[in-house]
XYZ file of C-alpha atoms in Angstrom:
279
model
C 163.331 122.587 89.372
C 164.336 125.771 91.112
C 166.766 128.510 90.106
C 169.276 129.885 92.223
C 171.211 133.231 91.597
C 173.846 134.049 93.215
C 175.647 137.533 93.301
C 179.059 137.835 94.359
C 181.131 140.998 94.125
C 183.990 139.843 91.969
C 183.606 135.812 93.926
C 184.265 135.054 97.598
C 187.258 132.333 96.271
C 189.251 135.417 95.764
C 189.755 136.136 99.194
C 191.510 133.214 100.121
C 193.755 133.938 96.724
C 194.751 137.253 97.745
C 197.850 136.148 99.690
C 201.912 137.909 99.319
C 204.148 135.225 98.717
C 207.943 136.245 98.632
C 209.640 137.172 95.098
C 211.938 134.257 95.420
C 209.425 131.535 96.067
C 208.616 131.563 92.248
C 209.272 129.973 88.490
C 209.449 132.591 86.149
C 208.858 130.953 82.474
C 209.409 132.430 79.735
C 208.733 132.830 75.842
C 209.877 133.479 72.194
C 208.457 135.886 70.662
C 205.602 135.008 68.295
C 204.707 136.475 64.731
C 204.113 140.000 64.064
C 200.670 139.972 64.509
C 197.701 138.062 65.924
C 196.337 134.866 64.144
C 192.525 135.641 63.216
C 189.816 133.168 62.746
C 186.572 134.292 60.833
C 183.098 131.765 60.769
C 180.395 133.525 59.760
C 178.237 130.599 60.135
C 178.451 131.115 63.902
C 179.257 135.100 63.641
C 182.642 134.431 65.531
C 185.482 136.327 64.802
C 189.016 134.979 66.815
C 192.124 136.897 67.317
C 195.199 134.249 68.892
C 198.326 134.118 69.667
C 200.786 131.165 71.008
C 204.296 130.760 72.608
C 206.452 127.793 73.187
C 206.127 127.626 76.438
C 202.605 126.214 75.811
C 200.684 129.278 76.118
C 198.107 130.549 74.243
C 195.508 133.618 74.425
C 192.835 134.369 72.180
C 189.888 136.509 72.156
C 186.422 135.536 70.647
C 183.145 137.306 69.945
C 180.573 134.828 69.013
C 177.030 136.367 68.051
C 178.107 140.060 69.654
C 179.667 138.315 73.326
C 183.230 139.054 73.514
C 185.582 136.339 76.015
C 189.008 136.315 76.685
C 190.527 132.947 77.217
C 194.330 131.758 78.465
C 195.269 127.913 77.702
C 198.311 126.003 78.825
C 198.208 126.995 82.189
C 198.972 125.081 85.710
C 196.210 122.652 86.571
C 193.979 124.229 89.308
C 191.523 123.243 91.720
C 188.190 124.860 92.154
C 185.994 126.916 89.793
C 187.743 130.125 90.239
C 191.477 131.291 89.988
C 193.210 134.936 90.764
C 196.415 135.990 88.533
C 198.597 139.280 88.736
C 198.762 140.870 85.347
C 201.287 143.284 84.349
C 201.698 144.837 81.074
C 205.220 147.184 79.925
C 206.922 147.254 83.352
C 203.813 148.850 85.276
C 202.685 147.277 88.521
C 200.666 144.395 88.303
C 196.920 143.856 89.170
C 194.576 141.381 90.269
C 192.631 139.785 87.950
C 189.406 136.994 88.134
C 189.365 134.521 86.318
C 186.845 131.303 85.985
C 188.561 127.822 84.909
C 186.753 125.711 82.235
C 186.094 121.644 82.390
C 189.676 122.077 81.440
C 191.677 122.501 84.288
C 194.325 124.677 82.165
C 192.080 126.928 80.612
C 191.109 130.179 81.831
C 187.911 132.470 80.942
C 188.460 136.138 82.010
C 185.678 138.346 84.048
C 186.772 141.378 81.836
C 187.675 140.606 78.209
C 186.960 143.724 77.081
C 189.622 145.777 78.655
C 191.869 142.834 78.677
C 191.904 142.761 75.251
C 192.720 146.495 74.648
C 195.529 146.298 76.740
C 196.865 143.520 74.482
C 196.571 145.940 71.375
C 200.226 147.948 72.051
C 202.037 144.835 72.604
C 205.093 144.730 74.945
C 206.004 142.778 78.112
C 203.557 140.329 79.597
C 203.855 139.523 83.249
C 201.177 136.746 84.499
C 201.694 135.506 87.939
C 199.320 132.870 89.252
C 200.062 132.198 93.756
C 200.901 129.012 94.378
C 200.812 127.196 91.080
C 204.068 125.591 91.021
C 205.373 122.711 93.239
C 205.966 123.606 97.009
C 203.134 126.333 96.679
C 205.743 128.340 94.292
C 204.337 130.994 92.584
C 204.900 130.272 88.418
C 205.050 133.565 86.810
C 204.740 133.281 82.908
C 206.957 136.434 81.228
C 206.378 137.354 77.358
C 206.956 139.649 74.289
C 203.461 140.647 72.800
C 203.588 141.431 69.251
C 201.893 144.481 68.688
C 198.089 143.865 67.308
C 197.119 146.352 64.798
C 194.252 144.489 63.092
C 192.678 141.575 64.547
C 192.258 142.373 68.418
C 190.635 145.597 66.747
C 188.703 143.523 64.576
C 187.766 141.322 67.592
C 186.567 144.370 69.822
C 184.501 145.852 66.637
C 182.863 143.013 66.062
C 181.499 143.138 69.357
C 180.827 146.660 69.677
C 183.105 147.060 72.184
C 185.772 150.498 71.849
C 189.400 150.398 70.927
C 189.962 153.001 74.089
C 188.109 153.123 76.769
C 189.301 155.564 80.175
C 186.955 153.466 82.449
C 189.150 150.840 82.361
C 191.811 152.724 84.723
C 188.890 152.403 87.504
C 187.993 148.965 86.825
C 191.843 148.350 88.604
C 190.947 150.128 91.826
C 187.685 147.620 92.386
C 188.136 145.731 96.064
C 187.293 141.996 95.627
C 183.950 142.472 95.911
C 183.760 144.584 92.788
C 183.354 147.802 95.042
C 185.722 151.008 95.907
C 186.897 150.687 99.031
C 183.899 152.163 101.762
C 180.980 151.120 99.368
C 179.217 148.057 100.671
C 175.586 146.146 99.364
C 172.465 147.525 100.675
C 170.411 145.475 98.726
C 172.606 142.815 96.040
C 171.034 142.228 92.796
C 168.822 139.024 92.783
C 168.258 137.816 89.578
C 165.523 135.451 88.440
C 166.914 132.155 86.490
C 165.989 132.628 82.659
C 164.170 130.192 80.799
C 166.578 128.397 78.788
C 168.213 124.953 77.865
C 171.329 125.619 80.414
C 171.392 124.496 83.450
C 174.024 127.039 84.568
C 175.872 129.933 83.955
C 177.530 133.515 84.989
C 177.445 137.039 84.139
C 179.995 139.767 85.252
C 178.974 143.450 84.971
C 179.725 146.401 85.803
C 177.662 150.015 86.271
C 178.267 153.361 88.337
C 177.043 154.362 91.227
C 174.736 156.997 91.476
C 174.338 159.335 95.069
C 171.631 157.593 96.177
C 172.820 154.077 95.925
C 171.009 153.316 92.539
C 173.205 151.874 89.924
C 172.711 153.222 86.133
C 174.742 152.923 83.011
C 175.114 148.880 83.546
C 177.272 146.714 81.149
C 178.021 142.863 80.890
C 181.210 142.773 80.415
C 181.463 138.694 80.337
C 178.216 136.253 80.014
C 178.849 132.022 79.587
C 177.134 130.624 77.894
C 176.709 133.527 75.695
C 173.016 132.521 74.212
C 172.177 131.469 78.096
C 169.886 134.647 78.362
C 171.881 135.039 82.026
C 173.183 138.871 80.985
C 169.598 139.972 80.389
C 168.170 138.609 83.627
C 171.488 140.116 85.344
C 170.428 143.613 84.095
C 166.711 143.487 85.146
C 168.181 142.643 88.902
C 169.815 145.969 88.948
C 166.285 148.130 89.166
C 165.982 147.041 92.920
C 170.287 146.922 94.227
C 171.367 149.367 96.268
C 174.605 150.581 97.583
C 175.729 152.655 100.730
C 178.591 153.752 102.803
C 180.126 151.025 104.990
C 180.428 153.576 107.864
C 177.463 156.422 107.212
C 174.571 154.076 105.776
C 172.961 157.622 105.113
C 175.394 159.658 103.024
C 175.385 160.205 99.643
C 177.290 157.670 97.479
C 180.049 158.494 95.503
C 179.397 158.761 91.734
C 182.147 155.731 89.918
C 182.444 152.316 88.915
C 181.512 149.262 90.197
C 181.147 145.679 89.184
C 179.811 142.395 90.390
C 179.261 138.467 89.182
C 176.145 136.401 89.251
C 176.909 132.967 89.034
C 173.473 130.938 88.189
C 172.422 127.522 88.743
C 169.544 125.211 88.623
C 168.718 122.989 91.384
C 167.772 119.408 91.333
C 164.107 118.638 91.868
C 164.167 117.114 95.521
C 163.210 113.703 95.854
C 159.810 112.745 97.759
C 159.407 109.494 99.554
C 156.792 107.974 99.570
C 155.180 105.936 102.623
C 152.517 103.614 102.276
């Protein structure tokens, strides 16, 4: 069996997602507020620790790190077709954001491609504005509006457990990011191409993130998301990122801008092909 990687800069199915779509053509559903604080799950056994929260409108979001991986998950959502779904996020009134998300064997649950900073938005509480295009009937956007309680223990706990900081000022640039996980000029010279791990999953993905250095080298690399998180996919993400290379989309030869940038590897295993056999 062959393994294929396959690097794409925050995935090509959020092109197609990107589309305006009036104010008015929407269902805005709201919630109660929930309890004071987050629920929190502990199981040492499997060294997860889960912060979780629910409303009655049948939405939930938690945040786990299981054995030091840290995921962000949203349940209760619209049914959705294909592997990969795009939401607008705001939080207190500012102006909302794109965000990638991956959708589960359950067609209403969500995985996010940056728990991390997710999360620590979460941690002040306050308005929640998710707006997922073209959920609702007609193509409608749905637009799910809530009160966050303010978490002062367990999305900390969550993030600790993980090693991951309460406050972190790179998450400001994350927001700028173009689809393809680059600032807007930047372009691959040379995508990372990772090597399928040795494992029992058949496949998997990795999103991470790095900066750029001026001569297209990336350094400083984090995975900020890897399913599954034992799948050894984050390690053979990071030993791809020796060789990648970025430039300038219109002067190839130019020094690079020193900042963020991010990308996902999705992995999978081919099937063996079949030989016939003539006699």
């Amino acid at each position: 069996m062959r393994g294929l990687a396959l690097v794409a800069g925050g995935s090509v199915c959020l092109i197609s997602a990107c589309m305006t779509i009036p104010a008015s053509a929407q269902d805005i559903v709201p919630a109660a507020q929930p309890a004071d604080d987050w629920d929190i799950v502990r199981d040492e056994s499997t060294r997860t620790t889960l912060a979780f929260t629910a409303f009655d409108n049948g939405v939930s979001i938690a945040f786990r790190c299981i054995d030091g991986s840290l995921n962000s998950v949203i349940a209760g959502l619209p049914p959705a077709e294909g592997g990969r779904r795009t939401m607008r996020v705001s939080f207190r009134g500012r102006p909302a954001y794109e965000s990638g998300w991956t959708t589960t064997t359950d067609s209403t649950v969500v995985v996010g491609d940056f728990p991390a900073p997710f999360a620590r938005e979460f941690r002040a509480g306050g308005e929640l504005r998710l707006t997922l295009p073209s959920a609702g009937q007609g193509g409608r956007n749905v637009t799910f509006v809530a009160e966050l309680p303010q978490s002062s223990t367990a999305i900390d706990e969550v993030l600790t457990r993980c090693g991951k900081p309460l406050v972190d000022p790179r998450d400001a640039m994350l927001k700028a990011l173009g689809y393809n996980g680059l600032p807007e000029g930047l372009t691959w010279r040379r995508a990372p191409r990772p090597e399928f791990p040795d494992g029992r999953y058949g496949s998997g993905f990795v999103v991470t993130t790095c900066v750029s250095q001026s001569d297209g080298s990336l350094s400083d690399c984090e995975i900020e998301m890897e399913h599954p998180h034992d799948g050894r996919f984050g390690r053979a993400a990071l030993r791809a990122i020796e060789d990648a290379r970025i430039v300038n989309s219109d002067a190839p030869d130019d020094a690079v801008p020193i900042g963020r940038v991010s990308f996902r590897t999705q992995f999978r295993l081919e099937e063996p092909r079949r030989i016939r056999r003539t006699r």
